[in-house]
mmCIF file with all atom_site columns, C-alpha atoms in Angstrom:
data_model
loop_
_atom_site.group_PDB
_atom_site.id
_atom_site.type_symbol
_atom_site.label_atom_id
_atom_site.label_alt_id
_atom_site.label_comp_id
_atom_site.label_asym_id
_atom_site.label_entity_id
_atom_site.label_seq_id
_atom_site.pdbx_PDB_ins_code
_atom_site.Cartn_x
_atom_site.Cartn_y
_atom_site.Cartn_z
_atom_site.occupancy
_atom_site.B_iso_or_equiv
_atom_site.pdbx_formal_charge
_atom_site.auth_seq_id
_atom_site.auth_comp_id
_atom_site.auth_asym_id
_atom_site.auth_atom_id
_atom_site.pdbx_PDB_model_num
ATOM 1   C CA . UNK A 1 1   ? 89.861  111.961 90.421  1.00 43.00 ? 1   UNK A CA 1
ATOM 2   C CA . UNK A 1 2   ? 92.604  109.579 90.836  1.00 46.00 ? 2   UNK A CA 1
ATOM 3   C CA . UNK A 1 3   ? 91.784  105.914 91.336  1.00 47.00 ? 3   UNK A CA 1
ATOM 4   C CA . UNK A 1 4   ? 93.831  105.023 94.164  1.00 51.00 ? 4   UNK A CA 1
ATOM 5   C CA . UNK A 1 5   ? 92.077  102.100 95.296  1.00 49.00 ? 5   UNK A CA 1
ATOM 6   C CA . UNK A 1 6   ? 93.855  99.681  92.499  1.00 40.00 ? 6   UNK A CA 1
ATOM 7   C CA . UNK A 1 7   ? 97.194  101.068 93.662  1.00 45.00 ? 7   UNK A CA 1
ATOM 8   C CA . UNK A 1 8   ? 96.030  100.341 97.361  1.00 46.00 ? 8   UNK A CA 1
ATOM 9   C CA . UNK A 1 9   ? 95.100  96.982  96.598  1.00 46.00 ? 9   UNK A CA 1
ATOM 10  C CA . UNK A 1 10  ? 98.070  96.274  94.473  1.00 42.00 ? 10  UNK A CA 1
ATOM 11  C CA . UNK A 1 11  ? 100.228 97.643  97.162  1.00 47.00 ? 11  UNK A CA 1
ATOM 12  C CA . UNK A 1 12  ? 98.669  95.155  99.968  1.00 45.00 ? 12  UNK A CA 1
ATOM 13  C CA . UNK A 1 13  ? 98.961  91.781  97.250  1.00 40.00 ? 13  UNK A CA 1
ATOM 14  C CA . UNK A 1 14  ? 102.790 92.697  97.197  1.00 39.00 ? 14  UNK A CA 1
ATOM 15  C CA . UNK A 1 15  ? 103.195 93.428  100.560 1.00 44.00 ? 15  UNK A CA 1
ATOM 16  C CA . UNK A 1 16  ? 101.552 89.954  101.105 1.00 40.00 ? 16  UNK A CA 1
ATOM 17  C CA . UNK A 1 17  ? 103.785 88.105  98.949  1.00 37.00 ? 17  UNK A CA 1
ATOM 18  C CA . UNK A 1 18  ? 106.425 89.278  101.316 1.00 38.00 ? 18  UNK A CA 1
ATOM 19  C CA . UNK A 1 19  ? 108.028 92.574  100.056 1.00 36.00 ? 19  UNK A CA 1
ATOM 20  C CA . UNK A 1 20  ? 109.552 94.412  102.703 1.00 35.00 ? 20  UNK A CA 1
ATOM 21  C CA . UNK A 1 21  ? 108.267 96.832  104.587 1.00 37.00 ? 21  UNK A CA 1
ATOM 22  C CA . UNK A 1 22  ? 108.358 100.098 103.405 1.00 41.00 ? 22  UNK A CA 1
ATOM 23  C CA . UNK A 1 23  ? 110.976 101.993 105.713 1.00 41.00 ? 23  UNK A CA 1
ATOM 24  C CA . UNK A 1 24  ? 110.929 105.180 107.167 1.00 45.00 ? 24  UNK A CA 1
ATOM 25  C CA . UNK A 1 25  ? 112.966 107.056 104.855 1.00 46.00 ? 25  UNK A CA 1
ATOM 26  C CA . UNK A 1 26  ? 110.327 105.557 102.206 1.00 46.00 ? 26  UNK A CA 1
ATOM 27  C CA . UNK A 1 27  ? 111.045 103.419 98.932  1.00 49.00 ? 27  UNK A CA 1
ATOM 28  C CA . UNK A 1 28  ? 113.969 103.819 96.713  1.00 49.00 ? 28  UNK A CA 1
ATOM 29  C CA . UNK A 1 29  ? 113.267 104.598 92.805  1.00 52.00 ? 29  UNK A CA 1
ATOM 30  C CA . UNK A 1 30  ? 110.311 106.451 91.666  1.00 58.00 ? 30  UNK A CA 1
ATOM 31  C CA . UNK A 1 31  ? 108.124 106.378 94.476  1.00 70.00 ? 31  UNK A CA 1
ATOM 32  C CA . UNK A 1 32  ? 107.376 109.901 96.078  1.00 80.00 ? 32  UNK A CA 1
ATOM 33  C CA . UNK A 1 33  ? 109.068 110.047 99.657  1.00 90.00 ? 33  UNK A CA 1
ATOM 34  C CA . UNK A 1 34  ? 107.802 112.335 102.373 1.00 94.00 ? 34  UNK A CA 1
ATOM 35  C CA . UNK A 1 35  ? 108.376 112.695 105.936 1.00 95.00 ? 35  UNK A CA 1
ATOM 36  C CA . UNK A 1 36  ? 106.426 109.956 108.010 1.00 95.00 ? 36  UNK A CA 1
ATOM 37  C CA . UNK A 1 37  ? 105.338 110.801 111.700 1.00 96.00 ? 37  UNK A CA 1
ATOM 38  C CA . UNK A 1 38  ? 106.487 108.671 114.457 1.00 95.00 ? 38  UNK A CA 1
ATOM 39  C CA . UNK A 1 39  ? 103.930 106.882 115.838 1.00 96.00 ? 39  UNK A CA 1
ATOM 40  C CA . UNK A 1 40  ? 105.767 104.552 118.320 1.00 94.00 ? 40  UNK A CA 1
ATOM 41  C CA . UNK A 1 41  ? 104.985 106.567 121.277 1.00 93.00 ? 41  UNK A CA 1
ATOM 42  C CA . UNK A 1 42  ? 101.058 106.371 120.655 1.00 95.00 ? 42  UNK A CA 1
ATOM 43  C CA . UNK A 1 43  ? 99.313  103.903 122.564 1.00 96.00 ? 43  UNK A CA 1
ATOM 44  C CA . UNK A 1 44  ? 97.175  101.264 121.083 1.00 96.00 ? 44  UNK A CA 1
ATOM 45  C CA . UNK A 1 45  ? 94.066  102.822 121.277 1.00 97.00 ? 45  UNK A CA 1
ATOM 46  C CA . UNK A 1 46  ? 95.763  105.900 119.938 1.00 97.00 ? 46  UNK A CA 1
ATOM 47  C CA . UNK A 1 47  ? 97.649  104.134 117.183 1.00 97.00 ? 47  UNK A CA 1
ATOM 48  C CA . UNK A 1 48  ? 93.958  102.040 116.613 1.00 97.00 ? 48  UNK A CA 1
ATOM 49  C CA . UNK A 1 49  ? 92.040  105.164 116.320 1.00 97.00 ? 49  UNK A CA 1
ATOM 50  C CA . UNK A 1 50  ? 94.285  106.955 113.863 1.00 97.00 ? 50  UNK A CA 1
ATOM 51  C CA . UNK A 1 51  ? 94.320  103.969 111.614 1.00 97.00 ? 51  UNK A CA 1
ATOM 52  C CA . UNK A 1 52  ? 90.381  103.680 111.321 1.00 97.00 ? 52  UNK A CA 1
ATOM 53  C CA . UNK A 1 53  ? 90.291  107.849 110.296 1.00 97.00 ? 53  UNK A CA 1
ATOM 54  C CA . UNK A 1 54  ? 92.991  107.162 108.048 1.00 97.00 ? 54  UNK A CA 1
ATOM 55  C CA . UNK A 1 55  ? 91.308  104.521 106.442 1.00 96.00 ? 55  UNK A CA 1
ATOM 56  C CA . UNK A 1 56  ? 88.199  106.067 106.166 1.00 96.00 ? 56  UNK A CA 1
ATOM 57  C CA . UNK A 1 57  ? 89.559  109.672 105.048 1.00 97.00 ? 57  UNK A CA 1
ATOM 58  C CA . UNK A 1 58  ? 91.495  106.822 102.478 1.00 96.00 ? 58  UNK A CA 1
ATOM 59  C CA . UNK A 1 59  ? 87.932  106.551 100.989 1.00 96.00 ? 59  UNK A CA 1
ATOM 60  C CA . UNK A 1 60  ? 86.481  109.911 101.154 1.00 96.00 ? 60  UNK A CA 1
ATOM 61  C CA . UNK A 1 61  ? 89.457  111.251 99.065  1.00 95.00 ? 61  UNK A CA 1
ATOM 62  C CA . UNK A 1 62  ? 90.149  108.695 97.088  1.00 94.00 ? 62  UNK A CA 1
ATOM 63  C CA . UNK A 1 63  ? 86.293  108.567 96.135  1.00 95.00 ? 63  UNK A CA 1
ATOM 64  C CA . UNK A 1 64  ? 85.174  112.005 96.405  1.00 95.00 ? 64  UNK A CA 1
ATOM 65  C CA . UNK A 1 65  ? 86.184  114.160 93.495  1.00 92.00 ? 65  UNK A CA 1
ATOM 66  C CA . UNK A 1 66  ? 85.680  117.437 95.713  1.00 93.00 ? 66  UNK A CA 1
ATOM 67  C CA . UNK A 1 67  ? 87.930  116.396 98.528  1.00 94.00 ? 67  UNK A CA 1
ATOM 68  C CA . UNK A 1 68  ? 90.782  115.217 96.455  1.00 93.00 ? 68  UNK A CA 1
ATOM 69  C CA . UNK A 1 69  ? 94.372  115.357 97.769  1.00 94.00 ? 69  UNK A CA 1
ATOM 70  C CA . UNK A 1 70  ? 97.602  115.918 96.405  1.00 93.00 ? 70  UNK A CA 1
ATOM 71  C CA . UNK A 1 71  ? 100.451 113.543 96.059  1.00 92.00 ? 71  UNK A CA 1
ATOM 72  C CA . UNK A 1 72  ? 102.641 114.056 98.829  1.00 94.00 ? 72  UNK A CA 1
ATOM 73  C CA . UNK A 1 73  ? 99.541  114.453 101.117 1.00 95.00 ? 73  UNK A CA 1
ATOM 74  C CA . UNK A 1 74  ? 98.158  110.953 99.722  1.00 94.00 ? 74  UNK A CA 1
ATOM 75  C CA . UNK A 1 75  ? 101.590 109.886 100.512 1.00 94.00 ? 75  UNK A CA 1
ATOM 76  C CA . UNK A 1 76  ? 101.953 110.699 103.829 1.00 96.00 ? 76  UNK A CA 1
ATOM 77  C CA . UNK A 1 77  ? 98.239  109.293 104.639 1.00 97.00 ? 77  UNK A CA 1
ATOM 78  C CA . UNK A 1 78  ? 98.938  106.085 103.592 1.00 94.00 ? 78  UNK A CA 1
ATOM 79  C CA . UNK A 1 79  ? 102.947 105.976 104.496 1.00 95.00 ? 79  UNK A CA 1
ATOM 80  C CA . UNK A 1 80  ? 101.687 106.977 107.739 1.00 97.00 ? 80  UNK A CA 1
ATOM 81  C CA . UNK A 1 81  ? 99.343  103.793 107.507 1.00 96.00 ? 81  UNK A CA 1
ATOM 82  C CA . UNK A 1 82  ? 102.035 102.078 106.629 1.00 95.00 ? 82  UNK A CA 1
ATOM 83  C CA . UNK A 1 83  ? 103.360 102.433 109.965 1.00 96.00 ? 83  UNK A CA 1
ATOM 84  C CA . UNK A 1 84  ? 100.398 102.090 112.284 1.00 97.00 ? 84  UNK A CA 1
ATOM 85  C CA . UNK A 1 85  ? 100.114 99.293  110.546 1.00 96.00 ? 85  UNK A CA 1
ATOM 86  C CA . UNK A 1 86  ? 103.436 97.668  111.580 1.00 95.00 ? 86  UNK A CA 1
ATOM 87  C CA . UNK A 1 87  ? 103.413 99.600  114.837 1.00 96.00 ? 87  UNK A CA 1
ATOM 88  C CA . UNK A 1 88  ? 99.465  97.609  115.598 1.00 96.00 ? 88  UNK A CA 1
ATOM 89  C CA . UNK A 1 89  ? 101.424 94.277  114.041 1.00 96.00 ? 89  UNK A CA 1
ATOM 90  C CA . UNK A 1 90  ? 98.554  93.603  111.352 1.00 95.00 ? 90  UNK A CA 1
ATOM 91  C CA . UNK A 1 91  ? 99.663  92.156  108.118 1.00 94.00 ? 91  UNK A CA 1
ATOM 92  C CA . UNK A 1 92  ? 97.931  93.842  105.514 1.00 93.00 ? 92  UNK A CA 1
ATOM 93  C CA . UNK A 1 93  ? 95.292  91.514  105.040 1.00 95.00 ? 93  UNK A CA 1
ATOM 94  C CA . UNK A 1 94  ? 94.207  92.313  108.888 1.00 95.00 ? 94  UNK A CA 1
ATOM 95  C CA . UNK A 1 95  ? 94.487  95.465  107.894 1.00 95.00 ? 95  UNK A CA 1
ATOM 96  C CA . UNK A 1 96  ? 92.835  95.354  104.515 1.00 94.00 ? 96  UNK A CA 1
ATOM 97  C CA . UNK A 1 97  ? 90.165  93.250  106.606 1.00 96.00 ? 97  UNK A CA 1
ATOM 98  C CA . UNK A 1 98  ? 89.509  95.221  110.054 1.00 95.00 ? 98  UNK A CA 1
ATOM 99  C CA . UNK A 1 99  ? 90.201  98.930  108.539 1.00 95.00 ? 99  UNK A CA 1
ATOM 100 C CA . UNK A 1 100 ? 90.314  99.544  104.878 1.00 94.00 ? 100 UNK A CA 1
ATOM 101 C CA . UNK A 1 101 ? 87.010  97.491  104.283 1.00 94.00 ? 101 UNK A CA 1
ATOM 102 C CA . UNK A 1 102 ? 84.801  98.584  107.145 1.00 95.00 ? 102 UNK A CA 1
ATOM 103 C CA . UNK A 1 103 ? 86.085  102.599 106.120 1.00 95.00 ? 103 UNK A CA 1
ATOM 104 C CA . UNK A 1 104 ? 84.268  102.285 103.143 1.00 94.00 ? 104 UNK A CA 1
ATOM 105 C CA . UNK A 1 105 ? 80.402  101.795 104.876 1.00 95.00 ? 105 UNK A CA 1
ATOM 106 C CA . UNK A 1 106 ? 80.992  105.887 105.043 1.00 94.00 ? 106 UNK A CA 1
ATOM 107 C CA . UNK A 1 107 ? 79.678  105.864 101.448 1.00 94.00 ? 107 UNK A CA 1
ATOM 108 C CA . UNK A 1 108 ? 76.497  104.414 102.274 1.00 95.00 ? 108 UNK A CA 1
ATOM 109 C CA . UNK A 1 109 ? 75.347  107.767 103.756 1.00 95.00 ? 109 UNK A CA 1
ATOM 110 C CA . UNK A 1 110 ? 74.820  110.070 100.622 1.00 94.00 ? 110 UNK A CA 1
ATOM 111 C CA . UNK A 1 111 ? 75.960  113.032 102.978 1.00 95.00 ? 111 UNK A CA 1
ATOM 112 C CA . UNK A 1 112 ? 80.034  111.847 103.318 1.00 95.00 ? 112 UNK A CA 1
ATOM 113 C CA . UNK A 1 113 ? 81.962  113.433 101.125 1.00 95.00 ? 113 UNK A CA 1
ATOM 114 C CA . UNK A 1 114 ? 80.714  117.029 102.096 1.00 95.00 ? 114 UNK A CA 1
ATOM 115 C CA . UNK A 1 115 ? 80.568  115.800 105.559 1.00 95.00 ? 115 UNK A CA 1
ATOM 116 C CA . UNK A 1 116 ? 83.815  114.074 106.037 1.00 95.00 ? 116 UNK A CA 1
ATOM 117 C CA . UNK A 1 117 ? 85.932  115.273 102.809 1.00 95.00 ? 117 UNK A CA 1
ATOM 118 C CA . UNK A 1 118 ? 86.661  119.026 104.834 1.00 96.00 ? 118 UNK A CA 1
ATOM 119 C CA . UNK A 1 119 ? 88.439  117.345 107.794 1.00 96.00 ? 119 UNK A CA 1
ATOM 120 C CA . UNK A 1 120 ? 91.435  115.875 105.329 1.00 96.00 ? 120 UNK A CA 1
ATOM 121 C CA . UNK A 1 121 ? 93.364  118.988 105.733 1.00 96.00 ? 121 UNK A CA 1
ATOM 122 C CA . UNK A 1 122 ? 92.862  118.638 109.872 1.00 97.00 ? 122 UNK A CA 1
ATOM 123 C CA . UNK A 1 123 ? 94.045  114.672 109.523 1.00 97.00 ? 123 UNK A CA 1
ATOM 124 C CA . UNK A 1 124 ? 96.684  115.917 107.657 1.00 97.00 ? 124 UNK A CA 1
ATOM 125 C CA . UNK A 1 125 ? 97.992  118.643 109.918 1.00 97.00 ? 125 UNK A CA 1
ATOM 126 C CA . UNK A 1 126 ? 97.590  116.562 113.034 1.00 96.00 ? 126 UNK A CA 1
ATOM 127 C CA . UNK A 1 127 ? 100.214 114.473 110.979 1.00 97.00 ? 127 UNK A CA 1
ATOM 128 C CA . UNK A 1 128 ? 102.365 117.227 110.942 1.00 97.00 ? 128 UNK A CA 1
ATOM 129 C CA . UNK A 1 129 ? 102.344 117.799 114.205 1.00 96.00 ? 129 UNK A CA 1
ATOM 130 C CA . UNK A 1 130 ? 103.202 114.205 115.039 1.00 95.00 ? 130 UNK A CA 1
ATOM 131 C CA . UNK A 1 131 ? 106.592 114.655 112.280 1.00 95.00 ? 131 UNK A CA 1
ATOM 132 C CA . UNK A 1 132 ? 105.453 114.209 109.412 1.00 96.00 ? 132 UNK A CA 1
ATOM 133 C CA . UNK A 1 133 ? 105.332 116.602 105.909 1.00 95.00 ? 133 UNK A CA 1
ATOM 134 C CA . UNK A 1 134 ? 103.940 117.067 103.006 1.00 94.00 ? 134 UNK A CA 1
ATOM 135 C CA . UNK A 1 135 ? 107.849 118.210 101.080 1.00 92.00 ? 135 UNK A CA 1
ATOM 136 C CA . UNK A 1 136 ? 109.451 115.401 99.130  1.00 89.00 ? 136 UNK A CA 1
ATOM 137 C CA . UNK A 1 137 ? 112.234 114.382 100.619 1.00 86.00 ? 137 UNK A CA 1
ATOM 138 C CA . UNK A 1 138 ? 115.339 112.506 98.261  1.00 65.00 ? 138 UNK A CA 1
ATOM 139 C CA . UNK A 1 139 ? 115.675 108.818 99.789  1.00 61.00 ? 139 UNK A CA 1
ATOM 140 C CA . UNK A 1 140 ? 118.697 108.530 102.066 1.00 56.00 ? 140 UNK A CA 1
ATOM 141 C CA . UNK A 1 141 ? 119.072 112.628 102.741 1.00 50.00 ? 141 UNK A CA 1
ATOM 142 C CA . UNK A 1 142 ? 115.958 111.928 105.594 1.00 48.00 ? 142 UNK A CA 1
ATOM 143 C CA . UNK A 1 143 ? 116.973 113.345 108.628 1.00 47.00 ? 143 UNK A CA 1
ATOM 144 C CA . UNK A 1 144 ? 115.245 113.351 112.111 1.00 51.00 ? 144 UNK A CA 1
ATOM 145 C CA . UNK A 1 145 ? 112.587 116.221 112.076 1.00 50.00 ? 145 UNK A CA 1
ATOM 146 C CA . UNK A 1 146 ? 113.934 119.637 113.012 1.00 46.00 ? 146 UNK A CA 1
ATOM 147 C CA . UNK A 1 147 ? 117.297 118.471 111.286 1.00 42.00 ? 147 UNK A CA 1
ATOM 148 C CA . UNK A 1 148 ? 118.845 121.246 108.661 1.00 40.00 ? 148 UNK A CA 1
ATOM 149 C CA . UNK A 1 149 ? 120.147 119.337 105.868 1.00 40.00 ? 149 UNK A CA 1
ATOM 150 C CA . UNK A 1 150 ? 123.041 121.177 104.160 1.00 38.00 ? 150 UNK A CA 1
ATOM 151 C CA . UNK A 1 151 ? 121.678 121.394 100.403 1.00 38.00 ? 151 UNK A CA 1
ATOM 152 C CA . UNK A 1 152 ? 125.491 122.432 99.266  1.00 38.00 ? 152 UNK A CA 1
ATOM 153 C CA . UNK A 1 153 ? 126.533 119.144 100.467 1.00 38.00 ? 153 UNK A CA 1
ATOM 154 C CA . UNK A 1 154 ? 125.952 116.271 97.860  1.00 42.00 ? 154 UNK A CA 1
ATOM 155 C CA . UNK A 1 155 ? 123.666 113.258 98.379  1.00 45.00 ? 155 UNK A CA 1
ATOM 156 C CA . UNK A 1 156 ? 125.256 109.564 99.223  1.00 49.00 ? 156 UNK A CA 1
ATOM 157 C CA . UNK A 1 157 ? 125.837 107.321 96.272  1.00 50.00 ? 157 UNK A CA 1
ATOM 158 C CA . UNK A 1 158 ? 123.352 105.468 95.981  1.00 50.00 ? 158 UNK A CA 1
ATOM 159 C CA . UNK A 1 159 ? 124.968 101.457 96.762  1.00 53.00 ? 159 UNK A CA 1
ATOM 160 C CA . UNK A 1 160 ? 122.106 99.589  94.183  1.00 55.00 ? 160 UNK A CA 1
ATOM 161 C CA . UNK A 1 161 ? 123.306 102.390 91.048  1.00 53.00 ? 161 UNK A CA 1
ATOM 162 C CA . UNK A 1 162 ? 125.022 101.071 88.029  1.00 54.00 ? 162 UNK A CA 1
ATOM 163 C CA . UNK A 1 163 ? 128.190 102.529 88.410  1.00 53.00 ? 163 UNK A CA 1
ATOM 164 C CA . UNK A 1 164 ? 130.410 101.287 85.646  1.00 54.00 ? 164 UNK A CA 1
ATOM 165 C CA . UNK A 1 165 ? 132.045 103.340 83.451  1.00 51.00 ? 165 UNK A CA 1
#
C-alpha cells in the first residue's frame, strides 16, 4: 500500500507557503500529468459534493490495501481536488480542515473499505466523463479534450531547459 497521506500533507504545507497553484496542464518535471476535468461549470453544491467523495475515497484508497489505485488514477483524484479546491476558493488549510479531516471518520466503521473501496472505479469514471483521464499526458502537449495531438510533430522546447551547448 502506498502511503499517500505524507505526500498529501507535504503537498498542502507547500501549497501554504505559497507555491503556485498547480495548473491545468499539471506540474513541470517529474510529476505524473494527466488530464484534469473541468469543473467550472458545476455549481457549488456540485463542486462541494464532489470534493467531500473525493476526500473520503482519498482515505479509503490511500488506507485500504484492497482498494488501492494506480498512479495516474491517484493523480487525477487529487489533481481533480486540486481544482475544486480553487474552483470552491479554500486554501488548503480550509480544505485540509472542512474535507480531508472529516473524510477520514469513514474509518471508524470497521465495514469501509469493502463498503466504500468498490465505488473508486465509479468516482473515477464519473471523472472521465467530466474530461478527465487516466493517460499521462507530456506537460505543454495538453490539448482541450477530444483534441488529436499529432505524435509525428515534436513537443515545444521546454523555456526553463538548460540549453547551452
Amino acid at each position: 500500500m502506498k502511503s499517500r497521506n505524507v505526500m498529501w500533507s507535504a503537498a498542502i504545507c507547500v501549497a501554504a507557503m505559497g507555491a503556485p497553484a498547480m495548473a491545468q496542464d499539471g506540474v513541470p518535471g517529474d510529476r505524473l500529468v494527466v488530464p484534469l476535468p473541468d469543473v467550472s461549470a458545476l455549481s457549488d453544491d456540485e463542486a462541494q459534493a464532489l470534493a467531500r467523495e473525493l476526500a473520503q475515497m482519498n482515505v479509503i484508497t490511500s488506507e485500504c490495501p484492497d482498494h488501492d489505485v494506480s498512479d495516474p488514477e491517484w493523480q487525477l483524484m487529487n489533481g481533480t481536488t486540486d481544482a475544486l479546491r480553487e474552483r470552491l476558493g479554500l486554501d488548503p488549510l480550509a480544505y485540509d480542515r472542512e474535507y480531508f479531516r472529516p473524510a477520514f471518520s469513514v474509518l471508524d466503521d470497521p465495514d469501509a473499505c469493502d463498503r466504500l473501496g468498490p465505488e473508486a472505479p465509479a468516482l473515477i469514471a464519473r471523472l472521465e466523463q467530466l474530461g478527465g483521464g487516466t493517460t499521462p499526458v507530456t506537460p505543454g502537449l495538453q490539448a482541450e479534450p477530444g483534441t488529436v495531438i499529432d505524435a509525428d510533430t515534436p513537443p515545444e522546447p521546454d523555456p526553463e531547459a538548460d540549453t547551452a551547448p
